[in-house]
Amino acid sequence: VNGEPEDECRRFVIAFFPDTDRVAVYELQQRNSGHMAGKFREKARLKNPETGKYFELKDLYVGKTVNICSQPFLIIRADEHCLQFLEEHSDEFPYADPRACARRLISISGEPEMLDEAGIDPDRLKELAAQSGVDLVDHEVITLLRAFGMDMPSGPLICGPRVLEAI
């Protein structure tokens, strides 16, 4: 994310502790990277430079780039426990609410690909949404896959008709 080629392969875990709103960042071991695994940032309450307030859980979602210690981190994944927690509290986290994500797609509800029972590729769904002016974040796509997904031999697809039913 920072444009440095030597940092391309580095992987980190951003840990958020909701009981105290503290954030910690740990670097994962990558063979031959030249970087040590371990603590990148000790657990502490950190200010989000984007908002000027302390980080909150709603500031961290898949697809978001956050700055911690002046380093940009692109969030590319969330673990199962995190996704379940967000879905259970979807009133606070709209990116984890399948119905809210489906409602954002109302502008493409007439697209033939959305009506196809065979399903739609998540990247194609994101592309269609962007063409109609809706910028889906990766977390919303994950939420749609978890709620309306179909496992196919070619890869996971989103069942358009089920999404439309939720609208």
PDB file of C-alpha atoms in Angstrom:
ATOM      1  CA  VAL A   1       0.000   0.000   0.000  1.00  0.00           C
ATOM      2  CA  ASN A   2       2.890   2.363   0.736  1.00  0.00           C
ATOM      3  CA  GLY A   3       4.428   1.859  -2.713  1.00  0.00           C
ATOM      4  CA  GLU A   4       7.650   0.305  -1.443  1.00  0.00           C
ATOM      5  CA  PRO A   5       8.398  -2.905  -3.384  1.00  0.00           C
ATOM      6  CA  GLU A   6      10.154  -4.518  -0.414  1.00  0.00           C
ATOM      7  CA  ASP A   7       6.944  -4.176   1.633  1.00  0.00           C
ATOM      8  CA  GLU A   8       4.688  -5.940  -0.917  1.00  0.00           C
ATOM      9  CA  CYS A   9       5.018  -9.359   0.740  1.00  0.00           C
ATOM     10  CA  ARG A  10       4.720  -8.153   4.350  1.00  0.00           C
ATOM     11  CA  ARG A  11       1.596  -9.286   6.227  1.00  0.00           C
ATOM     12  CA  PHE A  12       0.227  -7.904   9.464  1.00  0.00           C
ATOM     13  CA  VAL A  13      -2.585  -8.643  11.876  1.00  0.00           C
ATOM     14  CA  ILE A  14      -4.473  -5.641  13.202  1.00  0.00           C
ATOM     15  CA  ALA A  15      -6.012  -6.603  16.525  1.00  0.00           C
ATOM     16  CA  PHE A  16      -8.805  -4.469  17.965  1.00  0.00           C
ATOM     17  CA  PHE A  17      -9.835  -4.856  21.590  1.00  0.00           C
ATOM     18  CA  PRO A  18     -13.436  -3.595  21.870  1.00  0.00           C
ATOM     19  CA  ASP A  19     -13.507  -3.602  25.668  1.00  0.00           C
ATOM     20  CA  THR A  20     -10.884  -0.835  25.776  1.00  0.00           C
ATOM     21  CA  ASP A  21     -10.880   0.433  22.147  1.00  0.00           C
ATOM     22  CA  ARG A  22      -7.199  -0.402  21.917  1.00  0.00           C
ATOM     23  CA  VAL A  23      -5.367  -1.428  18.749  1.00  0.00           C
ATOM     24  CA  ALA A  24      -2.267  -3.587  18.307  1.00  0.00           C
ATOM     25  CA  VAL A  25      -0.437  -4.528  15.124  1.00  0.00           C
ATOM     26  CA  TYR A  26       1.612  -7.698  14.741  1.00  0.00           C
ATOM     27  CA  GLU A  27       3.784  -8.643  11.792  1.00  0.00           C
ATOM     28  CA  LEU A  28       3.556 -12.217  10.518  1.00  0.00           C
ATOM     29  CA  GLN A  29       6.691 -14.125   9.567  1.00  0.00           C
ATOM     30  CA  GLN A  30       7.433 -14.128   5.836  1.00  0.00           C
ATOM     31  CA  ARG A  31      10.362 -16.227   4.670  1.00  0.00           C
ATOM     32  CA  ASN A  32      13.291 -14.275   3.240  1.00  0.00           C
ATOM     33  CA  SER A  33      11.573 -10.913   3.729  1.00  0.00           C
ATOM     34  CA  GLY A  34      14.318  -9.470   5.903  1.00  0.00           C
ATOM     35  CA  HIS A  35      11.761  -8.424   8.533  1.00  0.00           C
ATOM     36  CA  MET A  36      11.240  -9.922  11.955  1.00  0.00           C
ATOM     37  CA  ALA A  37       7.855 -11.205  12.992  1.00  0.00           C
ATOM     38  CA  GLY A  38       6.293  -9.839  16.157  1.00  0.00           C
ATOM     39  CA  LYS A  39       4.910  -6.610  17.542  1.00  0.00           C
ATOM     40  CA  PHE A  40       4.789  -3.738  15.088  1.00  0.00           C
ATOM     41  CA  ARG A  41       2.721  -1.547  17.429  1.00  0.00           C
ATOM     42  CA  GLU A  42       2.059  -2.229  21.093  1.00  0.00           C
ATOM     43  CA  LYS A  43      -1.555  -2.382  22.236  1.00  0.00           C
ATOM     44  CA  ALA A  44      -2.751   1.190  22.871  1.00  0.00           C
ATOM     45  CA  ARG A  45      -5.579   3.617  22.203  1.00  0.00           C
ATOM     46  CA  LEU A  46      -4.603   5.179  18.900  1.00  0.00           C
ATOM     47  CA  LYS A  47      -6.033   8.160  17.107  1.00  0.00           C
ATOM     48  CA  ASN A  48      -7.348   7.635  13.617  1.00  0.00           C
ATOM     49  CA  PRO A  49      -5.650  10.362  11.557  1.00  0.00           C
ATOM     50  CA  GLU A  50      -8.608  10.326   9.167  1.00  0.00           C
ATOM     51  CA  THR A  51     -11.162  11.296  11.831  1.00  0.00           C
ATOM     52  CA  GLY A  52      -9.011  12.802  14.591  1.00  0.00           C
ATOM     53  CA  LYS A  53     -10.788  10.516  17.079  1.00  0.00           C
ATOM     54  CA  TYR A  54      -9.631   7.271  18.641  1.00  0.00           C
ATOM     55  CA  PHE A  55     -10.008   4.186  16.468  1.00  0.00           C
ATOM     56  CA  GLU A  56     -13.340   2.443  16.796  1.00  0.00           C
ATOM     57  CA  LEU A  57     -14.272  -0.971  15.452  1.00  0.00           C
ATOM     58  CA  LYS A  58     -16.389   0.653  12.743  1.00  0.00           C
ATOM     59  CA  ASP A  59     -13.195   2.243  11.333  1.00  0.00           C
ATOM     60  CA  LEU A  60     -11.773  -1.197  10.507  1.00  0.00           C
ATOM     61  CA  TYR A  61     -13.344  -3.180   7.686  1.00  0.00           C
ATOM     62  CA  VAL A  62     -12.177  -5.269   4.756  1.00  0.00           C
ATOM     63  CA  GLY A  63     -11.146  -3.031   1.882  1.00  0.00           C
ATOM     64  CA  LYS A  64     -10.270  -0.045   4.063  1.00  0.00           C
ATOM     65  CA  THR A  65      -6.795   1.465   4.204  1.00  0.00           C
ATOM     66  CA  VAL A  66      -5.972   2.715   7.693  1.00  0.00           C
ATOM     67  CA  ASN A  67      -2.919   4.621   8.883  1.00  0.00           C
ATOM     68  CA  ILE A  68      -1.324   3.333  12.058  1.00  0.00           C
ATOM     69  CA  CYS A  69       2.021   4.806  13.145  1.00  0.00           C
ATOM     70  CA  SER A  70       2.174   6.702   9.844  1.00  0.00           C
ATOM     71  CA  GLN A  71       2.051   3.428   7.917  1.00  0.00           C
ATOM     72  CA  PRO A  72      -0.839   2.621   5.593  1.00  0.00           C
ATOM     73  CA  PHE A  73      -2.389  -0.830   6.058  1.00  0.00           C
ATOM     74  CA  LEU A  74      -4.896  -2.252   3.572  1.00  0.00           C
ATOM     75  CA  ILE A  75      -7.266  -4.597   5.386  1.00  0.00           C
ATOM     76  CA  ILE A  76      -7.609  -7.613   3.096  1.00  0.00           C
ATOM     77  CA  ARG A  77      -9.236 -10.159   5.395  1.00  0.00           C
ATOM     78  CA  ALA A  78     -11.097 -10.662   8.651  1.00  0.00           C
ATOM     79  CA  ASP A  79     -11.205 -13.862  10.671  1.00  0.00           C
ATOM     80  CA  GLU A  80     -14.390 -15.856  11.167  1.00  0.00           C
ATOM     81  CA  HIS A  81     -14.886 -14.694  14.753  1.00  0.00           C
ATOM     82  CA  CYS A  82     -14.687 -11.046  13.673  1.00  0.00           C
ATOM     83  CA  LEU A  83     -17.124 -11.539  10.787  1.00  0.00           C
ATOM     84  CA  GLN A  84     -19.614 -13.304  13.078  1.00  0.00           C
ATOM     85  CA  PHE A  85     -19.331 -10.575  15.717  1.00  0.00           C
ATOM     86  CA  LEU A  86     -19.967  -7.850  13.118  1.00  0.00           C
ATOM     87  CA  GLU A  87     -22.930  -9.755  11.667  1.00  0.00           C
ATOM     88  CA  GLU A  88     -24.433 -10.200  15.145  1.00  0.00           C
ATOM     89  CA  HIS A  89     -24.134  -6.423  15.647  1.00  0.00           C
ATOM     90  CA  SER A  90     -25.070  -5.420  12.113  1.00  0.00           C
ATOM     91  CA  ASP A  91     -27.130  -2.495  13.401  1.00  0.00           C
ATOM     92  CA  GLU A  92     -23.792  -0.883  14.340  1.00  0.00           C
ATOM     93  CA  PHE A  93     -21.853  -2.177  11.311  1.00  0.00           C
ATOM     94  CA  PRO A  94     -23.815  -1.696   8.071  1.00  0.00           C
ATOM     95  CA  TYR A  95     -21.077  -3.364   5.990  1.00  0.00           C
ATOM     96  CA  ALA A  96     -21.940  -6.603   7.812  1.00  0.00           C
ATOM     97  CA  ASP A  97     -25.717  -6.327   7.320  1.00  0.00           C
ATOM     98  CA  PRO A  98     -26.812  -8.476   4.342  1.00  0.00           C
ATOM     99  CA  ARG A  99     -30.080  -6.567   3.886  1.00  0.00           C
ATOM    100  CA  ALA A 100     -28.363  -3.169   3.967  1.00  0.00           C
ATOM    101  CA  CYS A 101     -25.794  -4.393   1.437  1.00  0.00           C
ATOM    102  CA  ALA A 102     -28.571  -5.794  -0.774  1.00  0.00           C
ATOM    103  CA  ARG A 103     -30.505  -2.502  -0.623  1.00  0.00           C
ATOM    104  CA  ARG A 104     -27.451  -0.696  -1.974  1.00  0.00           C
ATOM    105  CA  LEU A 105     -27.839  -2.792  -5.142  1.00  0.00           C
ATOM    106  CA  ILE A 106     -31.369  -1.639  -5.969  1.00  0.00           C
ATOM    107  CA  SER A 107     -30.013   0.369  -8.921  1.00  0.00           C
ATOM    108  CA  ILE A 108     -28.852  -2.826 -10.639  1.00  0.00           C
ATOM    109  CA  SER A 109     -31.886  -4.961  -9.767  1.00  0.00           C
ATOM    110  CA  GLY A 110     -32.991  -4.968 -13.421  1.00  0.00           C
ATOM    111  CA  GLU A 111     -29.672  -6.261 -14.769  1.00  0.00           C
ATOM    112  CA  PRO A 112     -30.058  -9.677 -16.435  1.00  0.00           C
ATOM    113  CA  GLU A 113     -27.048 -11.009 -14.494  1.00  0.00           C
ATOM    114  CA  MET A 114     -28.797 -10.211 -11.204  1.00  0.00           C
ATOM    115  CA  LEU A 115     -31.824 -12.254 -12.296  1.00  0.00           C
ATOM    116  CA  ASP A 116     -29.778 -15.282 -13.342  1.00  0.00           C
ATOM    117  CA  GLU A 117     -30.219 -18.295 -11.010  1.00  0.00           C
ATOM    118  CA  ALA A 118     -26.712 -19.459 -11.976  1.00  0.00           C
ATOM    119  CA  GLY A 119     -25.247 -16.649  -9.847  1.00  0.00           C
ATOM    120  CA  ILE A 120     -22.970 -13.705 -10.441  1.00  0.00           C
ATOM    121  CA  ASP A 121     -19.237 -13.442  -9.884  1.00  0.00           C
ATOM    122  CA  PRO A 122     -18.438 -11.118  -6.944  1.00  0.00           C
ATOM    123  CA  ASP A 123     -16.017  -9.053  -9.051  1.00  0.00           C
ATOM    124  CA  ARG A 124     -18.643  -8.661 -11.778  1.00  0.00           C
ATOM    125  CA  LEU A 125     -21.210  -7.604  -9.161  1.00  0.00           C
ATOM    126  CA  LYS A 126     -18.806  -4.971  -7.871  1.00  0.00           C
ATOM    127  CA  GLU A 127     -18.212  -3.799 -11.449  1.00  0.00           C
ATOM    128  CA  LEU A 128     -21.953  -3.538 -12.208  1.00  0.00           C
ATOM    129  CA  ALA A 129     -22.518  -1.630  -8.983  1.00  0.00           C
ATOM    130  CA  ALA A 130     -19.684   0.787  -9.820  1.00  0.00           C
ATOM    131  CA  GLN A 131     -21.164   1.401 -13.277  1.00  0.00           C
ATOM    132  CA  SER A 132     -24.396   2.477 -11.608  1.00  0.00           C
ATOM    133  CA  GLY A 133     -22.571   4.756  -9.141  1.00  0.00           C
ATOM    134  CA  VAL A 134     -22.492   2.410  -6.137  1.00  0.00           C
ATOM    135  CA  ASP A 135     -19.010   1.857  -4.723  1.00  0.00           C
ATOM    136  CA  LEU A 136     -19.167  -1.461  -2.867  1.00  0.00           C
ATOM    137  CA  VAL A 137     -16.381  -2.036  -0.385  1.00  0.00           C
ATOM    138  CA  ASP A 138     -14.846  -5.497  -0.124  1.00  0.00           C
ATOM    139  CA  HIS A 139     -16.503  -6.100   3.247  1.00  0.00           C
ATOM    140  CA  GLU A 140     -19.937  -5.657   1.662  1.00  0.00           C
ATOM    141  CA  VAL A 141     -19.054  -8.198  -1.031  1.00  0.00           C
ATOM    142  CA  ILE A 142     -17.934 -10.642   1.684  1.00  0.00           C
ATOM    143  CA  THR A 143     -21.220 -10.062   3.522  1.00  0.00           C
ATOM    144  CA  LEU A 144     -23.212 -10.736   0.338  1.00  0.00           C
ATOM    145  CA  LEU A 145     -21.189 -13.908  -0.296  1.00  0.00           C
ATOM    146  CA  ARG A 146     -21.759 -15.149   3.249  1.00  0.00           C
ATOM    147  CA  ALA A 147     -25.507 -14.487   3.123  1.00  0.00           C
ATOM    148  CA  PHE A 148     -26.350 -15.202  -0.522  1.00  0.00           C
ATOM    149  CA  GLY A 149     -23.341 -17.166  -1.748  1.00  0.00           C
ATOM    150  CA  MET A 150     -23.242 -20.367  -3.742  1.00  0.00           C
ATOM    151  CA  ASP A 151     -20.187 -22.638  -3.852  1.00  0.00           C
ATOM    152  CA  MET A 152     -19.539 -23.613  -7.450  1.00  0.00           C
ATOM    153  CA  PRO A 153     -16.639 -25.583  -8.967  1.00  0.00           C
ATOM    154  CA  SER A 154     -15.514 -22.400 -10.741  1.00  0.00           C
ATOM    155  CA  GLY A 155     -15.495 -20.489  -7.451  1.00  0.00           C
ATOM    156  CA  PRO A 156     -17.977 -18.742  -5.151  1.00  0.00           C
ATOM    157  CA  LEU A 157     -20.866 -16.858  -6.750  1.00  0.00           C
ATOM    158  CA  ILE A 158     -23.589 -14.615  -5.373  1.00  0.00           C
ATOM    159  CA  CYS A 159     -27.179 -15.661  -6.027  1.00  0.00           C
ATOM    160  CA  GLY A 160     -28.696 -12.515  -7.567  1.00  0.00           C
ATOM    161  CA  PRO A 161     -32.350 -13.547  -7.103  1.00  0.00           C
ATOM    162  CA  ARG A 162     -31.795 -14.176  -3.371  1.00  0.00           C
ATOM    163  CA  VAL A 163     -30.149 -10.739  -3.066  1.00  0.00           C
ATOM    164  CA  LEU A 164     -33.161  -9.166  -4.808  1.00  0.00           C
ATOM    165  CA  GLU A 165     -35.558 -10.951  -2.419  1.00  0.00           C
ATOM    166  CA  ALA A 166     -33.762  -9.271   0.484  1.00  0.00           C
ATOM    167  CA  ILE A 167     -34.353  -5.819  -0.999  1.00  0.00           C
TER     168      ILE A 167
END
